[in-house]
Coordinates of C-alpha atoms and ligand atoms in Angstrom, one line a residue:
M1 CA -14.9 -15.7 12.3
V2 CA -11.5 -14.6 13.5
A3 CA -10.0 -11.4 14.9
A4 CA -6.3 -10.4 15.0
S5 CA -4.4 -7.3 16.0
A6 CA -0.9 -5.9 15.4
P7 CA 1.0 -2.9 16.7
G8 CA 2.3 0.3 15.1
K9 CA 6.0 1.1 15.1
L10 CA 8.4 4.0 15.3
I11 CA 11.9 4.2 13.9
L12 CA 14.2 5.2 16.7
F13 CA 17.5 5.5 14.7
G14 CA 18.8 4.9 11.2
E15 CA 16.1 5.8 8.7
H16 CA 17.4 6.6 5.3
A17 CA 20.9 5.3 6.2
V18 CA 19.3 1.8 6.3
V19 CA 18.6 2.1 2.5
F20 CA 22.4 2.1 2.1
G21 CA 22.8 -1.0 4.3
E22 CA 23.5 0.8 7.5
P23 CA 21.8 -0.5 10.7
A24 CA 18.4 0.8 11.8
L25 CA 16.4 0.4 15.1
S26 CA 12.7 0.4 15.4
V27 CA 10.2 -0.4 18.2
A28 CA 6.6 -1.5 18.3
I29 CA 4.2 0.9 20.1
D30 CA 1.1 0.4 22.2
L31 CA -1.3 1.4 19.5
R32 CA -2.9 -1.4 17.5
T33 CA -5.0 -2.1 14.5
R34 CA -7.5 -4.9 14.7
V35 CA -9.0 -6.8 11.8
D36 CA -12.2 -9.0 12.2
A37 CA -12.8 -11.3 9.3
A38 CA -15.8 -13.7 8.7
S39 CA -17.0 -15.7 5.7
A40 CA -19.5 -13.8 3.6
Q41 CA -21.3 -13.8 0.2
T42 CA -19.5 -10.7 -1.0
A43 CA -16.2 -9.1 0.0
T44 CA -16.7 -6.0 2.2
V45 CA -14.7 -3.8 4.5
N46 CA -16.6 -1.9 7.2
G47 CA -19.7 -2.5 5.1
R48 CA -18.2 -1.1 1.8
P49 CA -17.2 -3.1 -1.2
L50 CA -13.5 -4.3 -1.0
T51 CA -11.9 -2.5 -4.0
R52 CA -8.2 -2.2 -4.8
Q53 CA -8.6 1.6 -5.0
E54 CA -10.2 2.1 -1.6
F55 CA -8.4 -0.7 0.4
P56 CA -5.1 -1.4 -1.5
Y57 CA -3.3 -3.1 1.5
L58 CA -6.3 -5.5 2.1
E59 CA -6.7 -6.3 -1.6
A60 CA -3.0 -7.0 -2.0
G61 CA -2.9 -9.0 1.2
I62 CA -5.7 -11.3 0.1
R63 CA -4.1 -11.7 -3.3
H64 CA -0.5 -12.4 -2.1
H65 CA -1.8 -14.8 0.5
G66 CA -4.0 -16.5 -2.1
F67 CA -7.2 -16.6 0.0
P68 CA -10.0 -17.7 -2.3
D69 CA -13.3 -16.9 -0.4
P70 CA -15.1 -13.6 0.1
L71 CA -14.8 -12.1 3.6
S72 CA -16.6 -9.5 5.5
I73 CA -13.8 -7.5 7.1
T74 CA -14.0 -4.9 9.9
I75 CA -11.1 -2.7 10.7
S76 CA -10.7 -0.8 14.0
S77 CA -7.5 1.1 14.7
S78 CA -5.9 3.5 17.2
I79 CA -2.9 4.2 15.0
P80 CA -3.0 7.6 13.3
K81 CA -2.7 7.3 9.5
A82 CA 0.1 8.7 7.4
A83 CA 2.1 9.7 10.5
G84 CA 5.1 7.5 10.2
M85 CA 3.6 5.2 12.9
G86 CA 3.2 2.1 10.7
S87 CA -0.6 2.0 10.3
S88 CA -0.5 0.3 6.9
A89 CA 1.9 -2.4 8.1
A90 CA -0.3 -3.1 11.2
L91 CA -3.3 -3.4 8.9
T92 CA -1.5 -5.7 6.5
V93 CA -0.1 -7.9 9.3
S94 CA -3.4 -8.2 11.2
L95 CA -5.2 -9.2 7.9
L96 CA -2.5 -11.9 7.1
A97 CA -2.8 -13.3 10.7
C98 CA -6.6 -13.6 10.2
L99 CA -6.1 -15.3 6.8
Q100 CA -3.6 -17.8 8.3
A101 CA -5.8 -18.4 11.4
L102 CA -8.9 -19.1 9.1
R103 CA -6.7 -21.9 7.6
G104 CA -5.8 -23.2 11.0
S105 CA -2.1 -22.1 11.2
M106 CA 0.0 -19.1 12.3
N107 CA 3.6 -18.5 11.2
M108 CA 5.2 -15.2 12.1
E109 CA 8.0 -15.4 9.5
S110 CA 5.6 -16.0 6.7
I111 CA 3.4 -13.1 7.9
A112 CA 6.4 -10.8 7.9
R113 CA 7.6 -11.9 4.5
T114 CA 4.2 -11.7 2.8
G115 CA 3.6 -8.3 4.6
F116 CA 6.7 -7.0 3.0
E117 CA 5.6 -8.1 -0.4
V118 CA 2.3 -6.4 0.1
E119 CA 4.0 -3.1 1.1
L120 CA 6.2 -3.3 -1.9
D121 CA 3.3 -4.0 -4.2
V122 CA 1.2 -1.0 -2.9
Q123 CA 4.0 1.5 -2.2
G124 CA 6.5 0.6 -4.9
R125 CA 9.4 0.9 -2.4
A126 CA 9.8 -0.3 1.2
S127 CA 12.2 -1.8 3.6
P128 CA 10.9 -4.7 5.7
I129 CA 11.3 -2.7 9.0
D130 CA 7.7 -1.8 9.4
T131 CA 6.1 -5.2 8.7
T132 CA 8.7 -7.2 10.8
T133 CA 8.3 -4.8 13.7
S134 CA 4.5 -5.1 13.6
T135 CA 4.7 -8.9 13.3
Q136 CA 7.3 -9.5 16.0
G137 CA 6.7 -6.6 18.5
G138 CA 9.4 -5.2 20.7
G139 CA 12.7 -3.8 19.4
I140 CA 13.8 -4.7 15.8
L141 CA 17.4 -4.2 14.6
L142 CA 18.3 -4.3 10.9
L143 CA 21.9 -5.3 10.2
K144 CA 23.9 -6.1 7.1
E145 CA 25.2 -9.2 8.8
R146 CA 23.6 -11.9 11.0
S147 CA 23.9 -11.4 14.7
D148 CA 22.4 -12.3 18.1
G149 CA 18.6 -12.3 18.1
F150 CA 18.4 -13.1 14.4
L151 CA 14.9 -13.6 13.1
W152 CA 15.0 -13.8 9.4
R153 CA 16.7 -12.5 6.3
I154 CA 14.6 -10.8 3.6
E155 CA 16.0 -10.1 0.1
R156 CA 14.8 -8.2 -2.8
G157 CA 16.8 -7.7 -5.9
D158 CA 20.3 -6.6 -4.9
R159 CA 19.1 -5.6 -1.4
A160 CA 19.1 -7.8 1.7
W161 CA 18.2 -7.2 5.3
N162 CA 19.0 -9.3 8.3
L163 CA 16.2 -8.7 10.9
H164 CA 16.9 -9.2 14.6
S165 CA 14.9 -9.0 17.7
C166 CA 16.5 -6.9 20.5
S167 CA 15.5 -6.1 24.0
L168 CA 14.8 -2.5 24.8
P169 CA 13.6 -0.9 28.1
E170 CA 10.1 0.5 28.4
M171 CA 10.1 4.0 27.1
I172 CA 7.7 6.9 26.8
L173 CA 7.8 8.6 23.5
V174 CA 5.8 11.6 22.2
V175 CA 5.1 11.7 18.5
G176 CA 4.7 15.1 17.0
N177 CA 3.0 15.0 13.6
T178 CA 3.3 17.9 11.2
G179 CA 0.2 16.9 9.2
I180 CA 2.4 17.3 6.1
E181 CA 2.4 14.1 4.0
A182 CA 5.6 13.6 2.1
P183 CA 5.9 10.4 0.0
T184 CA 8.9 8.2 1.0
G185 CA 10.1 7.4 -2.6
P186 CA 11.2 10.9 -3.7
L187 CA 12.9 11.5 -0.3
V188 CA 14.9 8.3 -0.6
A189 CA 15.8 9.2 -4.2
G190 CA 17.0 12.7 -3.0
V191 CA 19.3 11.2 -0.4
Q192 CA 20.6 8.8 -3.0
K193 CA 21.5 11.7 -5.4
L194 CA 23.2 13.6 -2.6
A195 CA 25.2 10.6 -1.5
E196 CA 26.4 10.1 -5.1
A197 CA 27.4 13.8 -5.4
R198 CA 28.9 14.6 -2.0
A199 CA 31.4 12.9 0.3
E200 CA 29.9 14.7 3.4
A201 CA 26.6 13.0 2.7
R202 CA 28.2 9.6 2.5
K203 CA 30.0 10.4 5.8
A204 CA 26.7 11.5 7.4
I205 CA 25.1 8.2 6.4
G206 CA 28.0 6.2 7.9
R207 CA 27.8 8.2 11.1
I208 CA 24.0 7.6 11.3
G209 CA 24.8 3.8 11.1
R210 CA 27.2 4.1 14.1
I211 CA 24.7 6.3 16.0
T212 CA 22.1 3.5 15.7
L213 CA 24.4 1.0 17.3
E214 CA 25.5 3.5 20.0
G215 CA 21.9 4.4 20.6
L216 CA 20.9 0.7 21.0
S217 CA 23.6 0.2 23.5
A218 CA 22.7 3.4 25.4
L219 CA 19.0 2.4 25.5
S220 CA 19.9 -1.2 26.6
S221 CA 22.0 0.1 29.5
G222 CA 19.2 2.6 30.5
D223 CA 21.3 5.6 29.7
L224 CA 18.5 7.7 28.3
E225 CA 20.5 10.9 28.4
L226 CA 23.1 9.5 26.0
A227 CA 20.3 8.0 23.9
G228 CA 18.7 11.5 23.7
R229 CA 21.9 13.2 22.7
L230 CA 22.4 10.6 19.9
M231 CA 18.8 11.3 18.8
E232 CA 19.6 15.0 18.5
E233 CA 22.8 14.2 16.5
N234 CA 20.8 11.9 14.2
H235 CA 18.3 14.6 13.6
V236 CA 21.0 17.1 12.6
L237 CA 22.5 14.6 10.2
L238 CA 19.1 13.8 8.7
N239 CA 18.6 17.5 8.1
S240 CA 22.0 17.6 6.3
L241 CA 20.7 14.9 4.0
G242 CA 17.8 17.1 3.0
V243 CA 14.9 15.2 4.6
G244 CA 14.1 17.7 7.3
H245 CA 11.3 20.2 7.6
P246 CA 11.2 23.6 9.6
L247 CA 8.2 22.4 11.5
L248 CA 10.1 19.3 12.7
D249 CA 12.9 21.5 13.9
D250 CA 10.3 23.7 15.7
F251 CA 8.9 20.6 17.5
V252 CA 12.3 19.2 18.4
E253 CA 13.3 22.6 19.8
A254 CA 10.0 23.1 21.7
S255 CA 10.2 19.6 23.3
R256 CA 13.9 20.1 24.4
P257 CA 13.2 21.6 27.9
Y258 CA 11.2 18.5 28.9
S259 CA 13.0 15.7 26.9
Y260 CA 16.2 13.6 26.7
G261 CA 16.2 14.2 23.0
A262 CA 14.2 14.3 19.8
K263 CA 14.5 13.6 16.1
L264 CA 12.5 13.2 13.0
T265 CA 11.2 9.6 12.5
G266 CA 10.6 7.8 9.3
A267 CA 11.0 9.3 5.9
G268 CA 10.8 13.0 7.0
G269 CA 10.1 15.9 4.6
G270 CA 7.2 16.6 6.9
G271 CA 5.7 13.6 8.6
S272 CA 6.6 13.2 12.3
M273 CA 9.2 13.5 15.0
I274 CA 9.7 11.6 18.2
C275 CA 10.8 12.7 21.6
L276 CA 12.1 10.5 24.4
T277 CA 10.8 11.9 27.7
D278 CA 9.5 11.1 31.1
R279 CA 7.4 14.3 31.1
P280 CA 5.1 13.7 28.1
E281 CA 2.3 16.2 29.0
P282 CA 4.4 19.4 28.6
V283 CA 5.9 18.0 25.4
V284 CA 2.4 17.4 24.0
R285 CA 1.5 21.0 24.9
A286 CA 4.7 22.4 23.4
I287 CA 4.1 20.6 20.1
E288 CA 0.4 21.5 20.0
D289 CA 1.3 25.1 20.7
R290 CA 3.3 25.1 17.5
G291 CA 0.5 23.6 15.4
G292 CA 1.3 19.9 15.6
R293 CA -0.7 16.8 16.5
A294 CA 0.9 15.0 19.4
F295 CA 0.5 11.4 20.7
I296 CA 1.9 9.8 23.8
V297 CA 3.0 6.2 23.2
S298 CA 4.9 3.5 25.0
T299 CA 6.9 0.6 23.7
E300 CA 5.1 -2.7 23.2
S301 CA 6.5 -6.2 23.3
R302 CA 3.5 -8.0 21.9
G303 CA 3.5 -8.4 18.1
V304 CA 0.7 -9.7 16.0
A305 CA -1.8 -11.9 17.8
V306 CA -5.1 -13.7 17.2
D307 CA -7.5 -12.1 19.6
E308 CA -10.6 -14.2 18.9
Q309 CA -11.5 -17.2 16.9
G310 CA -14.9 -18.9 16.7
Ligands
PMV1 O1 7.9 5.6 5.9 P1 8.5 5.0 7.1 O2 8.1 5.7 8.4 O3 8.3 3.5 7.3 O4 10.0 5.2 7.0 C1 10.8 5.1 5.9 C2 12.2 4.7 6.3 C3 13.2 4.9 5.2 O5 14.5 4.5 5.7 C4 13.3 6.4 4.8 C5 12.9 4.1 3.9 C6 13.0 2.6 4.1 O6 12.4 1.9 3.2 O7 13.7 2.1 5.0

């Protein structure tokens, strides 16, 4: 048997603009998904038959890895689902680490690459930000060009991403989840349409790219106030691209008295916002008072890891 775990993630800056080749910054968080896997007569997950319909990421993970034997899989996770916190990437990456470990090897780059293929297979559209962050841990920067901290380059069709590891200070973030699930594909398509039609939208996308780099440098130098102001500006720009939601604005406003700054995170249209703070409890109360679910998380440097092998 083998057990592996991997962290969830949050996008700090640059979502949507990254689809146009602009930089984006994400960070692993201290919530993990663990997968236990052992040889078995039939393939099961938490005691249920492993079907594509019920467990699409596990089915695709096993298929893309090419693992031939049935496994009894147990999942345990502290990452909320469908909240923009990377729960599916953490599940996929933990599974792939188990499959590699069962064959006596472990290669981070190949986990990140296969993980991306799995997300593409199941979701139809994805960038490699979630799976690389869950594999590598810490801060992950996507850039058009190759730079310091380069990890790997992932290409798909006419799109290519250079993924880098970057050091970030420990931070406390509060996630405010609206409970509204909005699929990423149509939101990305909406931004594409707006960018084709309007020069202001293209300008906003370019500005988000610059905010990402300014945000990284503010965080790296410990200037949380500047980082917070940049988050607020990024939020306004995302709203101008049509991916906001009134509840996200409510949560951002409610958290403001106790925070450096806040913004929507991930695809938007509902989903979640994040708030950078050193007073997480009042932020949680403010978000919950407005009907949201709130989670306090910290940054995590540990990526995917084999926890047990026997
Ligand atoms: O769905 P999430 O939380 O992983 O965020 C999607 C991020 C987008 O930039 C909107 C899309 C992408 O593939 O990068």
